[in-house]
Amino acid sequence: MLSYHSYLMVPAGAVRIDVPTPSRAYSVTIGDGTLDGVGRVLDDLGAPERRFIVSSPLVWRLHGPQLARAVTVAEPILVPDGERFKQLATVARIYDALVRFNADRAATLVTFGGGVIGDMAGFAAATYLRGIALVHVPTTLLAQVDSAIGGKVGVNHPLGKNLIGAFYQPHAVIVDPAVLGTLPRREFRAGLYEVIKYGMTSSAALFDRVARERKAIFARTPETLTAIIAESCRIKADVVGADERETGVRRILNFGHTAGHAIEAVTKYRRFRHGEAVAYGMLVAADLAVERGALADRDRQALGGLIASLGPLPPIADLAPAQMIEAMQHDKKTIAGRLHFVLPTTVGATAIVDDVTEKEIRDSLKRVGFKG
Ligand SMILES: NC(=O)c1ccc[n+]([C@@H]2O[C@H](COP(=O)([O-])OP(=O)(O)OC[C@H]3O[C@@H](n4cnc5c(N)ncnc54)[C@H](O)[C@@H]3O)[C@@H](O)[C@H]2O)c1
Ligand SMILES: [Zn+2]
């Protein structure tokens, strides 16, 4: 395969971001109408001729015809995409289809869906014949700003989320904000909380932009979406480029995820979208930081105000702090038994600490609105 840089034509108004990881360098192209250029991007990459698309029935019905005009494929491989289908049995269906089509090493797998499709099909691409070319075309806001970049692929185990997986960077990522036009409002908001996360960890400018342009964002104006998606991708690309395997700086992107994952676990992944749980997780981390004197109260209020301005979140008043703390201790991000918290120090910067006590967590959870 040719190197990614010199060959990509970026359509007018589109933005290209390079992701320079040690295992592979690739680009993310973001812009209105980039879906129509997927075939050309694959050609320019020198991507192997045999191209397979993995999608879900819903996404394929909504946007498949447009993609099929841009890329020649025999027939799409359609698998269900709910979180409960994110398991090895579904990946096995992708392998089955690839074997049936006689896919060899010279095959490219294009994922076309939300984070569930990207993670599962990405894992299939990482493992089929020990790895075939992979291109992500994410269709949810969450997948466009987060899961399509950085190379984490995998599936859930019945006893825990994302326990089985690999690091496998894609060869390219193509993001068309126009596909978000059909995304349910709740899914759209869930992705926006991750955008706010990037603002809090790394960019006051992005944080302010979300606050300032909230109306245009909810109207899903392509230029506005391109700008906030591009800024989010740039932040993720920088962090992943510096720390591909999450041994250091990449951990800042777990801001809001310690309590967030616990909320998802104690509600059995049914009540919250991931981003909604992260929104509460960010409030908990901000509260801890204020109590420790690490964050100014006005910054905590700015975060709380922005989250509230996007609309109501599912209730938490029935969730007991003890249950939450227990779930946090089981999280796979615990290192040698110590809980790590990413605490904001201002809008746009964080510090990682590993000495937060159970009492501090319990008190913060109560103040944020968990069972008192
Ligand atoms: N790999 C990573 O680094 C990473 C990062 C964050 C999250 N994730 C994973 O991502 C998953 C969540 O992803 P998600 O939030 O995209 O959920 P999802 O993939 O389940 O998609 C949400 C819903 O939106 C539908 N949908 C997708 N695109 C649509 C469109 N354009 N119009 C209308 N409907 C559409 C899907 O069919 C699905 O019902 C989780 O499994 C999580 O673990 C991975
Ligand atoms: Zn997340």
Short mmCIF file of C-alpha atoms and ligand atoms in Angstrom, two decimals:
data_model
loop_
_atom_site.label_atom_id
_atom_site.label_comp_id
_atom_site.label_asym_id
_atom_site.label_seq_id
_atom_site.Cartn_x
_atom_site.Cartn_y
_atom_site.Cartn_z
CA MET A 1 0.00 0.00 0.00
CA LEU A 2 1.24 3.48 -0.84
CA SER A 3 2.00 5.88 1.95
CA TYR A 4 -1.00 7.93 2.81
CA HIS A 5 0.21 11.47 2.45
CA SER A 6 0.90 12.76 -1.02
CA TYR A 7 -2.04 11.16 -2.76
CA LEU A 8 -5.12 12.43 -1.01
CA MET A 9 -7.17 15.13 -2.63
CA VAL A 10 -9.19 16.97 -0.06
CA PRO A 11 -12.56 18.21 -1.38
CA ALA A 12 -13.41 21.88 -0.98
CA GLY A 13 -14.32 22.76 2.60
CA ALA A 14 -12.97 19.48 3.92
CA VAL A 15 -10.27 19.18 6.53
CA ARG A 16 -7.54 16.57 6.66
CA ILE A 17 -5.85 15.53 9.86
CA ASP A 18 -2.82 13.29 10.00
CA VAL A 19 -2.58 10.67 12.72
CA PRO A 20 1.09 9.75 13.09
CA THR A 21 1.10 6.64 15.28
CA PRO A 22 4.21 4.45 15.51
CA SER A 23 2.39 1.44 14.04
CA ARG A 24 0.80 3.31 11.13
CA ALA A 25 0.38 6.87 9.87
CA TYR A 26 -2.99 7.68 8.34
CA SER A 27 -5.31 10.54 7.70
CA VAL A 28 -8.79 11.52 8.76
CA THR A 29 -10.72 13.46 6.12
CA ILE A 30 -13.69 15.41 7.41
CA GLY A 31 -16.20 17.32 5.33
CA ASP A 32 -19.64 17.59 3.86
CA GLY A 33 -19.89 15.20 0.89
CA THR A 34 -16.75 13.17 1.65
CA LEU A 35 -18.92 10.03 1.50
CA ASP A 36 -19.08 10.48 -2.27
CA GLY A 37 -15.29 10.36 -2.41
CA VAL A 38 -14.70 7.13 -0.47
CA GLY A 39 -13.87 5.13 -3.62
CA ARG A 40 -11.40 7.75 -4.72
CA VAL A 41 -9.73 7.80 -1.32
CA LEU A 42 -9.35 4.03 -1.47
CA ASP A 43 -7.86 4.28 -4.97
CA ASP A 44 -5.49 7.02 -3.92
CA LEU A 45 -4.37 4.95 -0.94
CA GLY A 46 -3.59 2.06 -3.22
CA ALA A 47 -6.04 0.04 -1.15
CA PRO A 48 -6.39 -3.51 -2.41
CA GLU A 49 -9.01 -3.94 -5.12
CA ARG A 50 -11.35 -6.28 -3.27
CA ARG A 51 -13.40 -4.08 -1.03
CA PHE A 52 -15.85 -5.28 1.56
CA ILE A 53 -18.22 -3.06 3.49
CA VAL A 54 -19.45 -4.06 6.94
CA SER A 55 -22.53 -2.16 8.06
CA SER A 56 -25.78 -2.60 9.96
CA PRO A 57 -29.19 -3.05 8.30
CA LEU A 58 -30.38 0.37 9.52
CA VAL A 59 -27.30 2.34 8.48
CA TRP A 60 -27.20 0.54 5.16
CA ARG A 61 -30.84 1.32 4.47
CA LEU A 62 -30.33 5.00 5.30
CA HIS A 63 -26.99 5.69 3.68
CA GLY A 64 -25.90 2.53 1.83
CA PRO A 65 -27.17 3.62 -1.58
CA GLN A 66 -24.97 6.74 -1.43
CA LEU A 67 -21.89 4.77 -0.37
CA ALA A 68 -22.57 2.05 -2.94
CA ARG A 69 -22.39 4.70 -5.68
CA ALA A 70 -18.94 5.71 -4.42
CA VAL A 71 -17.37 2.26 -3.88
CA THR A 72 -17.83 -0.85 -5.98
CA VAL A 73 -18.53 -3.86 -3.81
CA ALA A 74 -20.21 -7.17 -4.44
CA GLU A 75 -22.65 -6.98 -1.56
CA PRO A 76 -22.39 -5.47 1.89
CA ILE A 77 -21.85 -7.64 4.96
CA LEU A 78 -24.69 -6.60 7.28
CA VAL A 79 -24.61 -7.45 10.99
CA PRO A 80 -26.72 -6.15 13.88
CA ASP A 81 -25.21 -3.23 15.78
CA GLY A 82 -26.79 -2.98 19.24
CA GLU A 83 -24.34 -3.10 22.14
CA ARG A 84 -25.61 -6.58 23.03
CA PHE A 85 -24.51 -7.84 19.60
CA LYS A 86 -20.99 -6.54 20.16
CA GLN A 87 -19.64 -10.00 20.80
CA LEU A 88 -17.48 -12.68 19.22
CA ALA A 89 -20.47 -14.45 17.65
CA THR A 90 -21.16 -11.38 15.50
CA VAL A 91 -17.49 -11.08 14.54
CA ALA A 92 -17.68 -14.74 13.50
CA ARG A 93 -20.42 -13.82 11.04
CA ILE A 94 -18.08 -11.28 9.47
CA TYR A 95 -15.32 -13.93 9.20
CA ASP A 96 -17.83 -16.33 7.64
CA ALA A 97 -18.78 -13.81 4.99
CA LEU A 98 -15.12 -13.02 4.21
CA VAL A 99 -14.29 -16.70 3.84
CA ARG A 100 -17.35 -17.25 1.67
CA PHE A 101 -16.27 -14.40 -0.61
CA ASN A 102 -12.73 -15.85 -0.73
CA ALA A 103 -11.29 -12.67 0.69
CA ASP A 104 -7.51 -12.90 0.72
CA ARG A 105 -4.76 -10.62 2.08
CA ALA A 106 -5.41 -8.23 -0.78
CA ALA A 107 -8.77 -7.23 0.65
CA THR A 108 -9.89 -3.97 2.21
CA LEU A 109 -12.58 -3.86 4.84
CA VAL A 110 -14.61 -0.65 5.05
CA THR A 111 -16.63 -0.20 8.23
CA PHE A 112 -19.79 1.87 7.87
CA GLY A 113 -21.71 2.49 11.08
CA GLY A 114 -21.43 3.64 14.68
CA GLY A 115 -18.84 2.63 17.24
CA VAL A 116 -20.24 -0.86 17.61
CA ILE A 117 -19.79 -1.65 13.90
CA GLY A 118 -16.38 0.04 13.81
CA ASP A 119 -15.07 -1.82 16.86
CA MET A 120 -16.39 -5.24 15.73
CA ALA A 121 -15.48 -4.98 12.06
CA GLY A 122 -12.17 -3.40 12.99
CA PHE A 123 -11.43 -6.42 15.16
CA ALA A 124 -12.38 -8.71 12.27
CA ALA A 125 -9.99 -6.78 10.00
CA ALA A 126 -7.22 -6.99 12.62
CA THR A 127 -7.50 -10.76 12.92
CA TYR A 128 -8.69 -12.09 9.57
CA LEU A 129 -5.57 -13.54 7.90
CA ARG A 130 -3.62 -11.75 10.66
CA GLY A 131 -4.73 -8.39 9.37
CA ILE A 132 -6.23 -6.85 6.24
CA ALA A 133 -6.54 -3.20 5.24
CA LEU A 134 -9.12 -1.26 7.24
CA VAL A 135 -10.94 1.99 6.47
CA HIS A 136 -13.47 3.49 8.87
CA VAL A 137 -16.44 5.50 7.63
CA PRO A 138 -18.12 6.35 10.96
CA THR A 139 -21.79 7.37 11.00
CA THR A 140 -22.50 8.46 14.60
CA LEU A 141 -21.07 11.60 16.18
CA LEU A 142 -19.41 9.44 18.84
CA ALA A 143 -17.70 7.28 16.23
CA GLN A 144 -16.68 10.34 14.17
CA VAL A 145 -14.99 12.15 17.07
CA ASP A 146 -13.76 9.19 19.05
CA SER A 147 -13.95 5.50 18.25
CA ALA A 148 -12.86 5.60 14.58
CA ILE A 149 -9.52 7.13 15.53
CA GLY A 150 -6.84 5.55 17.65
CA GLY A 151 -6.96 1.89 16.71
CA LYS A 152 -8.84 0.34 19.60
CA VAL A 153 -10.97 -2.48 18.22
CA GLY A 154 -12.74 -5.30 19.97
CA VAL A 155 -15.85 -6.78 21.52
CA ASN A 156 -17.49 -7.31 24.89
CA HIS A 157 -17.28 -10.40 27.09
CA PRO A 158 -20.42 -11.44 28.98
CA LEU A 159 -18.62 -10.34 32.16
CA GLY A 160 -17.33 -7.00 30.96
CA LYS A 161 -17.20 -4.38 28.23
CA ASN A 162 -14.44 -4.36 25.62
CA LEU A 163 -12.49 -7.12 27.39
CA ILE A 164 -11.41 -8.72 24.10
CA GLY A 165 -9.61 -6.61 21.55
CA ALA A 166 -6.53 -5.31 19.86
CA PHE A 167 -4.79 -2.13 18.80
CA TYR A 168 -5.17 -1.98 15.03
CA GLN A 169 -4.91 1.37 13.33
CA PRO A 170 -7.01 1.97 10.22
CA HIS A 171 -5.45 2.96 6.90
CA ALA A 172 -7.80 5.92 6.60
CA VAL A 173 -10.85 7.45 8.24
CA ILE A 174 -13.48 9.33 6.23
CA VAL A 175 -15.98 11.46 8.12
CA ASP A 176 -19.04 12.97 6.45
CA PRO A 177 -21.10 15.04 8.92
CA ALA A 178 -24.06 14.93 6.51
CA VAL A 179 -24.83 11.34 7.59
CA LEU A 180 -25.55 12.67 11.08
CA GLY A 181 -28.76 14.18 9.69
CA THR A 182 -30.57 10.89 10.39
CA LEU A 183 -29.05 10.25 13.82
CA PRO A 184 -31.63 10.24 16.65
CA ARG A 185 -31.28 13.35 18.83
CA ARG A 186 -30.32 11.32 21.88
CA GLU A 187 -27.45 9.63 20.03
CA PHE A 188 -26.34 12.99 18.70
CA ARG A 189 -26.26 14.51 22.19
CA ALA A 190 -24.41 11.47 23.53
CA GLY A 191 -21.61 12.21 21.06
CA LEU A 192 -21.56 15.88 22.00
CA TYR A 193 -20.61 15.06 25.59
CA GLU A 194 -17.40 13.52 24.23
CA VAL A 195 -16.76 16.75 22.33
CA ILE A 196 -17.16 18.63 25.61
CA LYS A 197 -14.71 16.14 27.11
CA TYR A 198 -12.07 17.14 24.54
CA GLY A 199 -12.77 20.78 25.34
CA MET A 200 -12.27 20.20 29.06
CA THR A 201 -9.09 18.13 28.68
CA SER A 202 -7.40 19.99 25.90
CA SER A 203 -9.06 23.03 24.36
CA ALA A 204 -10.89 25.94 25.96
CA ALA A 205 -11.55 27.18 22.40
CA LEU A 206 -13.48 24.01 21.53
CA PHE A 207 -15.38 24.18 24.82
CA ASP A 208 -16.38 27.80 24.11
CA ARG A 209 -17.34 26.98 20.55
CA VAL A 210 -19.80 24.31 21.67
CA ALA A 211 -21.35 26.78 24.10
CA ARG A 212 -21.45 29.58 21.54
CA GLU A 213 -22.67 27.59 18.55
CA ARG A 214 -25.07 25.27 20.32
CA LYS A 215 -27.98 26.21 18.05
CA ALA A 216 -26.08 25.64 14.79
CA ILE A 217 -24.74 22.37 16.20
CA PHE A 218 -28.23 21.10 16.99
CA ALA A 219 -29.40 22.30 13.57
CA ARG A 220 -26.58 20.03 12.32
CA THR A 221 -25.21 22.70 10.03
CA PRO A 222 -22.45 20.91 8.09
CA GLU A 223 -19.81 23.66 8.42
CA THR A 224 -20.37 23.92 12.16
CA LEU A 225 -20.22 20.15 12.59
CA THR A 226 -17.11 19.90 10.42
CA ALA A 227 -15.38 22.44 12.66
CA ILE A 228 -16.16 20.76 15.98
CA ILE A 229 -15.53 17.25 14.65
CA ALA A 230 -12.21 18.33 13.13
CA GLU A 231 -11.07 19.97 16.36
CA SER A 232 -12.03 16.85 18.35
CA CYS A 233 -10.21 14.60 15.88
CA ARG A 234 -7.16 16.84 16.00
CA ILE A 235 -7.01 16.49 19.78
CA LYS A 236 -7.47 12.72 19.66
CA ALA A 237 -4.88 12.43 16.86
CA ASP A 238 -2.32 14.40 18.88
CA VAL A 239 -2.86 12.34 21.99
CA VAL A 240 -2.86 9.00 20.17
CA GLY A 241 0.18 10.01 18.14
CA ALA A 242 2.08 10.65 21.37
CA ASP A 243 0.84 7.55 23.21
CA GLU A 244 -0.64 4.88 20.97
CA ARG A 245 -1.10 2.25 23.66
CA GLU A 246 -2.40 4.40 26.48
CA THR A 247 0.49 4.13 28.88
CA GLY A 248 0.73 7.85 29.50
CA VAL A 249 -0.88 10.95 28.05
CA ARG A 250 -3.68 9.05 26.25
CA ARG A 251 -5.17 8.42 29.68
CA ILE A 252 -6.35 12.03 29.82
CA LEU A 253 -9.06 11.02 27.35
CA ASN A 254 -10.51 8.91 30.15
CA PHE A 255 -11.66 12.14 31.80
CA GLY A 256 -15.19 11.45 33.05
CA HIS A 257 -14.84 7.75 32.31
CA THR A 258 -13.98 6.40 35.78
CA ALA A 259 -17.39 7.28 37.21
CA GLY A 260 -18.95 7.08 33.72
CA HIS A 261 -18.07 3.42 33.24
CA ALA A 262 -19.30 2.67 36.75
CA ILE A 263 -22.68 4.26 35.97
CA GLU A 264 -22.99 2.14 32.83
CA ALA A 265 -22.03 -1.02 34.72
CA VAL A 266 -24.38 -0.55 37.68
CA THR A 267 -27.28 0.16 35.32
CA LYS A 268 -26.28 -2.86 33.18
CA TYR A 269 -25.69 -0.71 30.08
CA ARG A 270 -29.42 -0.20 29.70
CA ARG A 271 -30.28 3.20 31.07
CA PHE A 272 -27.51 5.41 29.72
CA ARG A 273 -25.89 6.04 26.41
CA HIS A 274 -22.12 5.98 26.98
CA GLY A 275 -21.80 9.74 26.48
CA GLU A 276 -24.56 10.46 28.99
CA ALA A 277 -22.73 8.44 31.64
CA VAL A 278 -19.53 10.31 30.77
CA ALA A 279 -21.37 13.62 31.26
CA TYR A 280 -22.08 12.64 34.87
CA GLY A 281 -18.56 11.27 35.20
CA MET A 282 -17.15 14.66 34.19
CA LEU A 283 -19.31 16.36 36.83
CA VAL A 284 -18.02 13.95 39.47
CA ALA A 285 -14.39 14.54 38.46
CA ALA A 286 -14.94 18.30 38.44
CA ASP A 287 -16.49 18.15 41.91
CA LEU A 288 -13.52 16.13 43.23
CA ALA A 289 -11.16 18.66 41.71
CA VAL A 290 -12.96 21.64 43.25
CA GLU A 291 -12.95 19.97 46.68
CA ARG A 292 -9.21 19.46 46.38
CA GLY A 293 -8.67 23.06 45.42
CA ALA A 294 -7.39 22.01 41.99
CA LEU A 295 -10.22 23.59 39.96
CA ALA A 296 -11.92 26.96 40.31
CA ASP A 297 -15.60 26.75 41.14
CA ARG A 298 -16.48 28.94 38.15
CA ASP A 299 -14.89 26.37 35.80
CA ARG A 300 -16.95 23.63 37.40
CA GLN A 301 -20.02 25.79 36.89
CA ALA A 302 -19.10 26.41 33.25
CA LEU A 303 -18.95 22.65 32.71
CA GLY A 304 -22.20 22.04 34.58
CA GLY A 305 -23.91 24.84 32.68
CA LEU A 306 -22.81 23.58 29.28
CA ILE A 307 -23.88 20.01 30.05
CA ALA A 308 -27.25 21.23 31.34
CA SER A 309 -27.76 23.39 28.25
CA LEU A 310 -27.79 20.29 26.04
CA GLY A 311 -30.85 18.89 27.81
CA PRO A 312 -31.75 16.56 30.65
CA LEU A 313 -29.80 13.39 31.49
CA PRO A 314 -31.31 10.10 32.76
CA PRO A 315 -31.82 10.06 36.55
CA ILE A 316 -29.14 8.88 39.01
CA ALA A 317 -30.85 9.48 42.38
CA ASP A 318 -31.47 5.73 42.88
CA LEU A 319 -27.81 4.75 42.35
CA ALA A 320 -25.95 4.13 45.60
CA PRO A 321 -22.38 5.45 45.98
CA ALA A 322 -21.25 2.12 47.48
CA GLN A 323 -22.33 0.28 44.31
CA MET A 324 -20.62 2.89 42.18
CA ILE A 325 -17.34 2.63 44.08
CA GLU A 326 -17.39 -1.14 43.81
CA ALA A 327 -17.92 -0.90 40.05
CA MET A 328 -15.04 1.58 39.74
CA GLN A 329 -12.72 -0.88 41.46
CA HIS A 330 -13.58 -3.51 38.85
CA ASP A 331 -12.90 -1.23 35.93
CA LYS A 332 -10.12 -2.45 33.67
CA LYS A 333 -8.50 0.96 33.93
CA THR A 334 -7.58 0.27 37.53
CA ILE A 335 -3.79 -0.11 37.65
CA ALA A 336 -2.34 -2.36 40.35
CA GLY A 337 -5.52 -1.90 42.37
CA ARG A 338 -5.32 1.89 42.38
CA LEU A 339 -8.10 4.01 40.95
CA HIS A 340 -6.90 6.68 38.57
CA PHE A 341 -8.86 9.86 38.23
CA VAL A 342 -8.36 12.46 35.55
CA LEU A 343 -9.14 15.74 37.27
CA PRO A 344 -9.62 19.01 35.42
CA THR A 345 -7.42 21.87 36.58
CA THR A 346 -9.04 24.48 34.33
CA VAL A 347 -11.12 24.40 31.13
CA GLY A 348 -8.59 22.83 28.75
CA ALA A 349 -6.18 21.09 31.14
CA THR A 350 -6.11 18.09 33.48
CA ALA A 351 -3.98 16.23 35.99
CA ILE A 352 -4.02 12.47 36.67
CA VAL A 353 -4.12 11.43 40.32
CA ASP A 354 -4.19 8.03 42.01
CA ASP A 355 -4.74 9.01 45.63
CA VAL A 356 -8.46 9.84 45.71
CA THR A 357 -9.99 8.25 48.80
CA GLU A 358 -13.28 6.39 48.96
CA LYS A 359 -14.66 9.06 51.22
CA GLU A 360 -13.87 11.80 48.72
CA ILE A 361 -15.58 9.81 45.97
CA ARG A 362 -18.62 9.06 48.11
CA ASP A 363 -19.01 12.71 49.07
CA SER A 364 -18.66 13.88 45.47
CA LEU A 365 -21.16 11.33 44.21
CA LYS A 366 -23.70 12.57 46.73
CA ARG A 367 -23.12 16.20 45.86
CA VAL A 368 -23.59 15.44 42.16
CA GLY A 369 -26.95 13.81 42.93
CA PHE A 370 -26.39 10.11 43.54
CA LYS A 371 -28.30 8.47 46.36
CA GLY A 372 -27.63 10.48 49.53
N1 LIG B 1 -12.66 2.15 19.81
C1 LIG B 1 -12.72 3.18 20.62
O1 LIG B 1 -11.73 3.89 20.86
C2 LIG B 1 -14.04 3.54 21.22
C3 LIG B 1 -14.23 4.80 21.82
C4 LIG B 1 -15.49 5.12 22.32
C5 LIG B 1 -16.52 4.21 22.21
N2 LIG B 1 -16.32 3.00 21.62
C6 LIG B 1 -17.41 2.03 21.47
O2 LIG B 1 -18.39 2.58 20.63
C7 LIG B 1 -19.64 1.96 20.92
C8 LIG B 1 -20.72 3.01 20.90
O3 LIG B 1 -20.76 3.61 19.63
P1 LIG B 1 -22.02 4.47 19.16
O4 LIG B 1 -22.38 5.42 20.22
O5 LIG B 1 -21.68 4.97 17.82
O6 LIG B 1 -23.20 3.40 19.16
P2 LIG B 1 -23.79 2.41 18.06
O7 LIG B 1 -22.76 1.96 17.12
O8 LIG B 1 -24.55 1.40 18.81
O9 LIG B 1 -24.81 3.35 17.26
C9 LIG B 1 -25.90 3.89 17.94
C10 LIG B 1 -27.19 3.71 17.14
O10 LIG B 1 -27.21 4.64 16.05
C11 LIG B 1 -27.57 3.96 14.85
N3 LIG B 1 -26.95 4.71 13.77
C12 LIG B 1 -25.64 4.74 13.41
N4 LIG B 1 -25.45 5.67 12.47
C13 LIG B 1 -26.64 6.24 12.21
C14 LIG B 1 -27.08 7.27 11.35
N5 LIG B 1 -26.22 7.96 10.59
N6 LIG B 1 -28.39 7.59 11.35
C15 LIG B 1 -29.26 6.95 12.16
N7 LIG B 1 -28.90 5.98 13.00
C16 LIG B 1 -27.61 5.63 13.04
C17 LIG B 1 -27.09 2.57 15.06
O11 LIG B 1 -27.80 1.68 14.23
C18 LIG B 1 -27.36 2.34 16.53
O12 LIG B 1 -28.69 1.95 16.73
C19 LIG B 1 -19.49 1.27 22.25
O13 LIG B 1 -19.47 -0.12 22.04
C20 LIG B 1 -18.12 1.73 22.76
O14 LIG B 1 -17.45 0.75 23.50
C21 LIG B 1 -15.10 2.66 21.13
ZN ZN B 2 -16.00 7.64 25.87
#
